[in-house]
PDB file of C-alpha atoms in Angstrom:
ATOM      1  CA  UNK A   1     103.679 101.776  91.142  1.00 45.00           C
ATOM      2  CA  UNK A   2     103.536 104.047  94.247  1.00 48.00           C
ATOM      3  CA  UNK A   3     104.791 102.769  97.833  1.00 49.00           C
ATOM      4  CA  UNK A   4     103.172 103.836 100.982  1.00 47.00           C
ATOM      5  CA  UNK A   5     105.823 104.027 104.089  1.00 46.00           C
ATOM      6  CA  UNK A   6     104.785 102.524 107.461  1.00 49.00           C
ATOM      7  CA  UNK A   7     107.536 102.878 109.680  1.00 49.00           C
ATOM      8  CA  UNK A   8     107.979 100.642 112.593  1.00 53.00           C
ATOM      9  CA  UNK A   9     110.164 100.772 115.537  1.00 51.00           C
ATOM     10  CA  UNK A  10     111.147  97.572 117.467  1.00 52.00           C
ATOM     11  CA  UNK A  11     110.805  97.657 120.802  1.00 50.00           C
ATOM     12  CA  UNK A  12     111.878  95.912 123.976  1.00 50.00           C
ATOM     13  CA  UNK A  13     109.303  95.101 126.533  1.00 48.00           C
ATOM     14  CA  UNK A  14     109.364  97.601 129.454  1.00 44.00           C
ATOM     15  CA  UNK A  15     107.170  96.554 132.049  1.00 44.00           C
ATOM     16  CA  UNK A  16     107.037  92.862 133.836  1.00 40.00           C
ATOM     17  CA  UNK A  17     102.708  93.749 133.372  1.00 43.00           C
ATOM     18  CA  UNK A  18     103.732  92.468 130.100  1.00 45.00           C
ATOM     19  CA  UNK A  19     102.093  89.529 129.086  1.00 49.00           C
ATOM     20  CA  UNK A  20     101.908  88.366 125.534  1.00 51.00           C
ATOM     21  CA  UNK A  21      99.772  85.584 124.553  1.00 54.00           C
ATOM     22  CA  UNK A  22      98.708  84.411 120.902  1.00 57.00           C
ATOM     23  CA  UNK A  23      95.803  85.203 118.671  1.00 56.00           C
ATOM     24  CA  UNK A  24      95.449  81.742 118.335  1.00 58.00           C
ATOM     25  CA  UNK A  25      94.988  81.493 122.479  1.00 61.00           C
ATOM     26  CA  UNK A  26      91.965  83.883 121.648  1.00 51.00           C
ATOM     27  CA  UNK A  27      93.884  87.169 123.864  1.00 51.00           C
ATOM     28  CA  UNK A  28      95.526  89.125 121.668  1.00 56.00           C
ATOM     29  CA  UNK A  29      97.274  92.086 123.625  1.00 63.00           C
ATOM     30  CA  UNK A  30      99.500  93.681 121.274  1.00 62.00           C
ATOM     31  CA  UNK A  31      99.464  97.033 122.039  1.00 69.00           C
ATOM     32  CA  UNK A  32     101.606 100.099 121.076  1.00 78.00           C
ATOM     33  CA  UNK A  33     104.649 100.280 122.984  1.00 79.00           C
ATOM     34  CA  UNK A  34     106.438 104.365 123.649  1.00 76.00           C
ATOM     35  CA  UNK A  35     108.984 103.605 126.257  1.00 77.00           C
ATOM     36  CA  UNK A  36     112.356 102.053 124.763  1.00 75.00           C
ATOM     37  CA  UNK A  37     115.522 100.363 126.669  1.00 79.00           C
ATOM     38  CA  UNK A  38     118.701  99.246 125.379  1.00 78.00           C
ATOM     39  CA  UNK A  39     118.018  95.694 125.222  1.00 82.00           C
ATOM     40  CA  UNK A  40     118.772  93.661 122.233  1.00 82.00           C
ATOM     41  CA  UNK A  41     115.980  92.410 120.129  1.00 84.00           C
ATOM     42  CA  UNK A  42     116.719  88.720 118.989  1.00 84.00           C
ATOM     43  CA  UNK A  43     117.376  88.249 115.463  1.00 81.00           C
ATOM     44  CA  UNK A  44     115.009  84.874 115.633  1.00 91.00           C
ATOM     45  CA  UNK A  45     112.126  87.244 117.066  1.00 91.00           C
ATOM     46  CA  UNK A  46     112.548  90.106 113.508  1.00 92.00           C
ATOM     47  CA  UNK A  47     113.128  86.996 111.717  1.00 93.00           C
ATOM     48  CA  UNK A  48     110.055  85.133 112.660  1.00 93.00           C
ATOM     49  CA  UNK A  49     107.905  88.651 112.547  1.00 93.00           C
ATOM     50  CA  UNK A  50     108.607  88.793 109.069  1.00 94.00           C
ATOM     51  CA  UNK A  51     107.602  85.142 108.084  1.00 93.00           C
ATOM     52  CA  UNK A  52     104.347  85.998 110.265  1.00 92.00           C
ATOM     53  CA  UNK A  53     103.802  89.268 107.878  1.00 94.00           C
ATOM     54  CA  UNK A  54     104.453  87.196 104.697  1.00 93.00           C
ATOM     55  CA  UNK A  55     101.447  85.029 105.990  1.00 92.00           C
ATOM     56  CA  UNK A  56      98.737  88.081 105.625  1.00 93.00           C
ATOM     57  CA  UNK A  57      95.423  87.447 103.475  1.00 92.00           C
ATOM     58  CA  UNK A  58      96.609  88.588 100.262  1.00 89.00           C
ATOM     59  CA  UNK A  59      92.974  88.618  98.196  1.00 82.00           C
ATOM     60  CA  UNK A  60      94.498  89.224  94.644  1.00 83.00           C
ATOM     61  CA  UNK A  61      97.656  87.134  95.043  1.00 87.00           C
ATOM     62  CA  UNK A  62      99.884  90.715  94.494  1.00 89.00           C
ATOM     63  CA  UNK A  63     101.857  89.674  97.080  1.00 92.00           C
ATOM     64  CA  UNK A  64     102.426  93.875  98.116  1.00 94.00           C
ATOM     65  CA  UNK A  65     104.042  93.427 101.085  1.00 95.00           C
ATOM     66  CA  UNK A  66     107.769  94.814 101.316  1.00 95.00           C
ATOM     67  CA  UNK A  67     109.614  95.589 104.089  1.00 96.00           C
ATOM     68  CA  UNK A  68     113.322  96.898 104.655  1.00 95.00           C
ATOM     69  CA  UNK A  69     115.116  96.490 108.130  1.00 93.00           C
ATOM     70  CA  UNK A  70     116.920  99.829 108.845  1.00 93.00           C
ATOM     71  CA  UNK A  71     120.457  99.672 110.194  1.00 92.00           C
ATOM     72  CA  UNK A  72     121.885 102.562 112.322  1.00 92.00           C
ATOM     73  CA  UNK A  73     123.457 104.120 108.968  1.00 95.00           C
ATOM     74  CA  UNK A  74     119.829 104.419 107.868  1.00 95.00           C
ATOM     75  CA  UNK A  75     118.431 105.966 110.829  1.00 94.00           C
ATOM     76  CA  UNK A  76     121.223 108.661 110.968  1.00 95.00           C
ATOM     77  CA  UNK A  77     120.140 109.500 107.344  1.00 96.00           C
ATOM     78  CA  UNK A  78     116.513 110.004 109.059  1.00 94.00           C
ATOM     79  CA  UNK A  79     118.113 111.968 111.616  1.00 95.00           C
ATOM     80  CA  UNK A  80     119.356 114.109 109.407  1.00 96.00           C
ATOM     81  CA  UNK A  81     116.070 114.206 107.869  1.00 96.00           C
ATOM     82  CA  UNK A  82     113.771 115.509 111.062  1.00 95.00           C
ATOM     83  CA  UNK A  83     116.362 117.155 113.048  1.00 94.00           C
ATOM     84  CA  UNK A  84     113.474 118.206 115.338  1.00 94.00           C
ATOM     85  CA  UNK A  85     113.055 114.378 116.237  1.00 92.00           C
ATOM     86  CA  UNK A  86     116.431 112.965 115.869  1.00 93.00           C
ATOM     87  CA  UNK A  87     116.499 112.986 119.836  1.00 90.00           C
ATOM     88  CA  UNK A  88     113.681 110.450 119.510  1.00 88.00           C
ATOM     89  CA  UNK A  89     114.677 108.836 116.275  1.00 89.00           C
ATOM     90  CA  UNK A  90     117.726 107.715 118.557  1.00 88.00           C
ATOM     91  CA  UNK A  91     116.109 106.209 120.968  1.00 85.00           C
ATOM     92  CA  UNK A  92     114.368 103.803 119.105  1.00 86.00           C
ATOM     93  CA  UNK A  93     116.108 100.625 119.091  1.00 85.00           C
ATOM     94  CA  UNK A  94     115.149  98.835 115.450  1.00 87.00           C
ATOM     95  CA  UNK A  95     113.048 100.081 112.667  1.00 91.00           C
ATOM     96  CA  UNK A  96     111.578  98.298 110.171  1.00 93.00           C
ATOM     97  CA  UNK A  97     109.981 100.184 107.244  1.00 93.00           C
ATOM     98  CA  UNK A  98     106.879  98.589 105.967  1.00 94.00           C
ATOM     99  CA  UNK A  99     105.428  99.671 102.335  1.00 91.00           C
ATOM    100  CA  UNK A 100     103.101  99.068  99.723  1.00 90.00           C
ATOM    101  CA  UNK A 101     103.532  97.924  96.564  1.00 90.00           C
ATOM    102  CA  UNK A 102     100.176  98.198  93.990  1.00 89.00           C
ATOM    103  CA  UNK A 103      99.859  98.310  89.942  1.00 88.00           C
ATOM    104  CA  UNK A 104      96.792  98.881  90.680  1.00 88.00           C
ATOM    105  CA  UNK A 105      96.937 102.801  91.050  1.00 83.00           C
ATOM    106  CA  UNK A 106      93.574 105.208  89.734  1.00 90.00           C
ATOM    107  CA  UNK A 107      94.580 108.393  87.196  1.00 90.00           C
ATOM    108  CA  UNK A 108      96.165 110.285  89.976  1.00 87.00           C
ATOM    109  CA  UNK A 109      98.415 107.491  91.271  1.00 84.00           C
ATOM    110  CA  UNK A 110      96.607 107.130  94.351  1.00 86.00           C
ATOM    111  CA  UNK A 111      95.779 103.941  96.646  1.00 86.00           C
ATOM    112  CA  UNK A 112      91.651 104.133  95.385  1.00 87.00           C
ATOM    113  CA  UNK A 113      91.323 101.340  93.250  1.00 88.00           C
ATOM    114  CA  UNK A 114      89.440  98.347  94.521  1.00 90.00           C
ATOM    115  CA  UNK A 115      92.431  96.656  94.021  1.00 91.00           C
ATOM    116  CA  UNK A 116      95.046  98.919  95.118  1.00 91.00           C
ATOM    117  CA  UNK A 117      92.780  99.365  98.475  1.00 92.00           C
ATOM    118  CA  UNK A 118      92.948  94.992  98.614  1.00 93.00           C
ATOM    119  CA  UNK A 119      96.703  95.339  98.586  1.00 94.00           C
ATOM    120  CA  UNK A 120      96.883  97.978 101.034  1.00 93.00           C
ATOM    121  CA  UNK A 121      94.856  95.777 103.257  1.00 94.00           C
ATOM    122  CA  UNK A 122      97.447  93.012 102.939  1.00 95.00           C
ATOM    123  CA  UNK A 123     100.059  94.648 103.851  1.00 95.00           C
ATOM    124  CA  UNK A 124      97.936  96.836 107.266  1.00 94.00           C
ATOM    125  CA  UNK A 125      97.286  93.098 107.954  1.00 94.00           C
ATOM    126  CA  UNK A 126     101.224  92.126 107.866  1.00 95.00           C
ATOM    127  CA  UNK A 127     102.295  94.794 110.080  1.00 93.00           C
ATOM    128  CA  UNK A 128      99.874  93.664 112.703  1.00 90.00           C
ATOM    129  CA  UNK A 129     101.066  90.089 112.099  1.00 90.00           C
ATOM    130  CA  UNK A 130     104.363  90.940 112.487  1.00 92.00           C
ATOM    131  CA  UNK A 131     103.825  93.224 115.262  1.00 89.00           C
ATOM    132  CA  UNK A 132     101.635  90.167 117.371  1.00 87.00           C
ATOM    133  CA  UNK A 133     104.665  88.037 116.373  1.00 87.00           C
ATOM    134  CA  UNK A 134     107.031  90.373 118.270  1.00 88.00           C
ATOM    135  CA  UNK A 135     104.351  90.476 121.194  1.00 84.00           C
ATOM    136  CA  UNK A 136     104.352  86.639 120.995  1.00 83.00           C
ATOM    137  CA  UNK A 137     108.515  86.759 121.446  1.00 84.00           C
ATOM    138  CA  UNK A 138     107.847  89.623 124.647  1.00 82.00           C
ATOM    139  CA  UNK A 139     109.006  92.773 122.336  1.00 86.00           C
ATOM    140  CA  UNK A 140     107.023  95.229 121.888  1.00 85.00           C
ATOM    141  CA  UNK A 141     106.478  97.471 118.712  1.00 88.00           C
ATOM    142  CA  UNK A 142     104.610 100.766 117.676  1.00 87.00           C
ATOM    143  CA  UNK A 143     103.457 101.571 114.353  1.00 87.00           C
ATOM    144  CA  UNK A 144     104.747 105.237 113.117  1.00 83.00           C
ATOM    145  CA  UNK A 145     103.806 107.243 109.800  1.00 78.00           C
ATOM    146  CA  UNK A 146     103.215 110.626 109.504  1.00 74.00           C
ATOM    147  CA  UNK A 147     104.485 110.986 113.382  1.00 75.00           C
ATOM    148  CA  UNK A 148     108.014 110.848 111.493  1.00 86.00           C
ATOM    149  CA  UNK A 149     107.413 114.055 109.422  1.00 91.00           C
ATOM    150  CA  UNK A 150     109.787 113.070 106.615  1.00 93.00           C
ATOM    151  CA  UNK A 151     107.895 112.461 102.855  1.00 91.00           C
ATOM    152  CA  UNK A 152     107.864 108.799 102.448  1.00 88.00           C
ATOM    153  CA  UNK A 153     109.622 109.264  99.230  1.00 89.00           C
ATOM    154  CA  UNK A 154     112.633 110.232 101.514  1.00 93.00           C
ATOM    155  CA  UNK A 155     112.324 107.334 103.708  1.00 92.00           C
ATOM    156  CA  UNK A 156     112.016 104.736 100.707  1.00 92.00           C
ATOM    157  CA  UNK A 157     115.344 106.366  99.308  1.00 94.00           C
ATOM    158  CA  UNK A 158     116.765 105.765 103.108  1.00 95.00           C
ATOM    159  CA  UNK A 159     115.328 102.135 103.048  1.00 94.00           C
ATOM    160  CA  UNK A 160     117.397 101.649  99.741  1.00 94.00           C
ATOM    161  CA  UNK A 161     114.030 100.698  98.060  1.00 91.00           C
ATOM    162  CA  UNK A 162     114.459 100.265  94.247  1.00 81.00           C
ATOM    163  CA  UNK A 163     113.790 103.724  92.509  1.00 72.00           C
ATOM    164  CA  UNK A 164     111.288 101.178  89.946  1.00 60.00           C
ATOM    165  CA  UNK A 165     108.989 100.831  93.348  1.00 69.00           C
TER     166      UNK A 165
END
C-alpha cells in the first residue's frame, strides 16, 4: 500500500467579494485561497467538509480516501521539518492532510494501475468536495503538495498515519 500526501490548509475568508454558492446552484466558485487571518474555523464547517469528501465517486468501492486533521503539535513537527517555510507553515490556520490509500500498486509501487489511478481519482474528487463544502460554510481552503517540500513519508509519520498505510 503506498499513500500519496495532499496537504490542505483551512482557511478563513478574507475578502467581503466572497461569495460562495453551491454546485448544486450550478456556480461553483471555490477557488484557492493565500491570504490567512486569525479567525476560527467552525468545527461544524471541518466536520461537514469531511462527510462531503466521504461522498466522492468511489468506482471500485476501495473506499481510499483518508484524511488526518493536524493539531498545532503536528504542524510544529512540520516546522521543524521545512525550517525555510515554518514562517508560512505558521500562518496557516488548520491543515488537514489528505492521502491515498490503493492495493492496487504496479511492480514499482507506483499509482499506474487502472485501479490505483480510479482510487486516486476518488480521493482528488474528495478534496474538492470538501474544499466546496468549506466554500459553501464562507472558508476558504488551498490545496498544497509539493509546495511543502517535506517527503510525504515525513508528513504521514506527522499525521500519525498507521506505519501498515
Amino acid at each position: 500500500m503506498k499513500f500519496t500526501a495532499l496537504i490542505f490548509a483551512v482557511l478563513p475568508v478574507v475578502t467581503s467579494a466572497w461569495a460562495p454558492f453551491s454546485i448544486a446552484q450550478g456556480l461553483p466558485i471555490r477557488r484557492s485561497v493565500a491570504k490567512f487571518t486569525d479567525d476560527k474555523i467552525p468545527e461544524d464547517a471541518v466536520t461537514k467538509a469531511a462527510e462531503a469528501a466521504l461522498m466522492a465517486p468511489n468506482h471500485f468501492l476501495s473506499e481510499p480516501t483518508r484524511m488526518y486533521d493536524l493539531g498545532a503539535e503536528a504542524v510544529e513537527k512540520l516546522k521543524g521539518l521545512n525550517e525555510a517555510k515554518a514562517k508560512m507553515f505558521s500562518g496557516v490556520p488548520g491543515w488537514m492532510v489528505f492521502s491515498v490509500k490503493t492495493e492496487h500498486l504496479d511492480d514499482n509501487n507506483g499509482i499506474s494501475t487502472k485501479l490505483a489511478l480510479e482510487d486516486h481519482a476518488t480521493v482528488a474528487c474528495a478534496a474538492q468536495n470538501f474544499m466546496q463544502s468549506l466554500t459553501e460554510d464562507g472558508v476558504g481552503s488551498k490545496w498544497m503538495t509539493g509546495a511543502l517540500g517535506i517527503d510525504p513519508t515525513e508528513i504521514m509519520k506527522v499525521a500519525g498515519a498507521p506505519e501498515d498505510e
